[in-house]
Amino acid sequence: MDESENTGPPASGHQVISAAERYGVRHLFTLSGAHIFPLYDACQKRPNAPRLVDTRHEQTAGFAAEGTARLTRTPGFVAATAGPGVTNLVTPLTSALFNGAPLVAIGGRAPEYRWGSGALQELDHLPIVDSITKSARTAHTVDSVGPLSEAAFSLATSPHRGPTFLDIPMDVLFSPAPEVALDVSVEPSSELPKGVGLNQLDEALKILHACERPVIVAGTDIWHAMAETQLTEFVQKSNIPLIANGLARGVVPPSNPLLVTAARSFALKNADVVVVIGTPLDFRVNYGDFGGARVLHVTDAPPRQIPPGVVSIHADLPTALAEMINGIPEPVGTLEWNESLIRETAKARAANAEMMNASGPMINPAGIYRELIPRLTDSTITIGDGGDFVSYAGKFIEPKRPGRWLDPGPFGALGTAMGYTLAAGLAFPHDPLVVLLGDGAAGFSLMDVDSLVRHQIPATIVVGNNAGWGLERHPMRFLYGYDVLADLQPSRYDSVVEALGGAGETVSDQSEIGPALDRAMESGVPYLVNIMTDPEVAYPRSTTGV
């Protein structure tokens, strides 16, 4: 019988896609696998279903879903076939957890009726992903597919945001299931979580009113919570200087004298109060230890631990910031403190410019940014995937708008670039994409340039090629006086991209960088500029992450 004559209920895969539709999902990232065919069938037949976007590796699909979540603030959506398809999602799921990115991963699963018999790719995924997701569930029955799908999206998008996982046995996913209207709201709650009292807010406000040298550190959750307006108002009203991390970069533009990210080290060493908003007290902020400074920590959910002396406020971030704005009727801190940070910021920017103007017999990696930065527009999305080379980007590039900077975040996974680029190109097809790759990182995902070509995503891909693992080479020499396992070939990564349908060129002279970047940006295809850099130049790192 022709399938078009089948008037019975569709397979339960339609219930998964129905839940995705309700949450505004526009793309399902995947690599084709028979265990999850009903999801594809639903996307093909439903008029409002997500578009299917396939990759060459499930890891890229997972990073594309994470990148979508982080850039668009709608849930990322990825599906992988059973067994190795799901295990290939482990790193992207962990990255999403560390980055607070709302992501729903659907896994195929061996048939329920065959479970324990050794079916193809039979594996209990839940123990593998349980510690790296907010929830990991199996839909053992047809009736549970719809409610568990809805629950996965609801939990992923609720503070503190993160990934959820649902696997569905093959026989369950293929079985007909009438779609049931669920009485649910897709709007996450904005109410203050329990445990947030006026005492904590009052204590925080007392500390702010009494301070002389305050500074704010704002992180990615400001962007995820759509709290940019409240953060901007809080900075302006309180007159407290701001250091921006992650996707909070660009909330306050570099033209504002209160943005002092470039003077981060000086500010954190000399502040008497540090207000950390929307980011954990991890290695990036010295675990909340700023000498004798008081620390106010504002998060969207209770932190795993609260260091001694830290005043912790956990609430919906727009609400928490509104409460703090109402409690600050006038600027706090001293004029002398702000003026000192303005001076230090100017000095740091001048030192950065000097570093970018460095010359030598080979290209200094910092010199690449001297040519790149003037070519970035307000709408350019900059994607970083690498160690030392991308660290320069974090030091030099100051976005003028939020949501335009995407790096791997605190988990530090390599291999994110092609997935993030695919996500950015699909979500913002008219915005320029610049991808910054270390040559080590290029080895993780460059094959998925094929996916960029197939899905018509143009991007300027810049490889800082020092023929080695610079982030390991130099510390090992410092510790042991030698290095091992740090050398790579000075490979023609541009030739790889050309073979996959893109374009590119290799550059070995500083004067060639600017024209090569122009050709890349005008090409309309994935274009890789392979820049040979001095392997003896080490990024001036001040932290180790330990």
CSV table of C-alpha atoms in Angstrom, one decimal, residues 15-27 48 50 68 72-77 102 104 146-158 182-188:
chain,number,residue,atom,x,y,z
A,15,GLN,CA,5.7,13.6,18.9
A,16,VAL,CA,9.4,14.5,19.4
A,17,ILE,CA,9.3,16.9,16.5
A,18,SER,CA,6.1,18.4,17.7
A,19,ALA,CA,7.8,19.3,21.0
A,20,ALA,CA,10.7,20.9,19.1
A,21,GLU,CA,8.2,23.0,17.1
A,22,ARG,CA,6.6,24.3,20.3
A,23,TYR,CA,10.0,25.6,21.4
A,24,GLY,CA,10.8,27.4,18.2
A,25,VAL,CA,13.5,24.9,17.0
A,26,ARG,CA,14.5,25.6,13.4
A,27,HIS,CA,17.2,23.0,12.7
A,48,ASN,CA,6.6,23.7,10.7
A,50,PRO,CA,12.9,21.9,11.9
A,68,THR,CA,22.7,27.3,17.9
A,72,THR,CA,20.1,32.2,19.2
A,73,ARG,CA,19.0,31.5,22.8
A,74,THR,CA,16.6,28.8,21.5
A,75,PRO,CA,17.2,25.2,22.3
A,76,GLY,CA,19.8,23.4,20.2
A,77,PHE,CA,18.5,20.1,18.8
A,102,PRO,CA,20.0,24.6,26.4
A,104,VAL,CA,18.1,18.5,23.6
A,146,GLY,CA,5.5,12.9,23.9
A,147,PRO,CA,5.6,13.8,27.6
A,148,LEU,CA,9.3,12.9,27.9
A,149,SER,CA,10.2,15.0,24.8
A,150,GLU,CA,8.3,18.0,26.2
A,151,ALA,CA,10.0,17.5,29.6
A,152,ALA,CA,13.4,17.4,27.9
A,153,PHE,CA,12.9,20.8,26.2
A,154,SER,CA,11.3,22.3,29.3
A,155,LEU,CA,14.2,21.3,31.5
A,156,ALA,CA,16.9,22.3,29.0
A,157,THR,CA,15.6,25.8,28.7
A,158,SER,CA,15.0,26.4,32.5
A,182,LEU,CA,-0.1,18.8,26.1
A,183,ASP,CA,-1.2,21.4,28.6
A,184,VAL,CA,2.2,23.0,29.0
A,185,SER,CA,3.8,26.4,28.8
A,186,VAL,CA,7.0,26.8,26.9
A,187,GLU,CA,8.0,30.0,28.8
A,188,PRO,CA,10.6,29.3,31.5
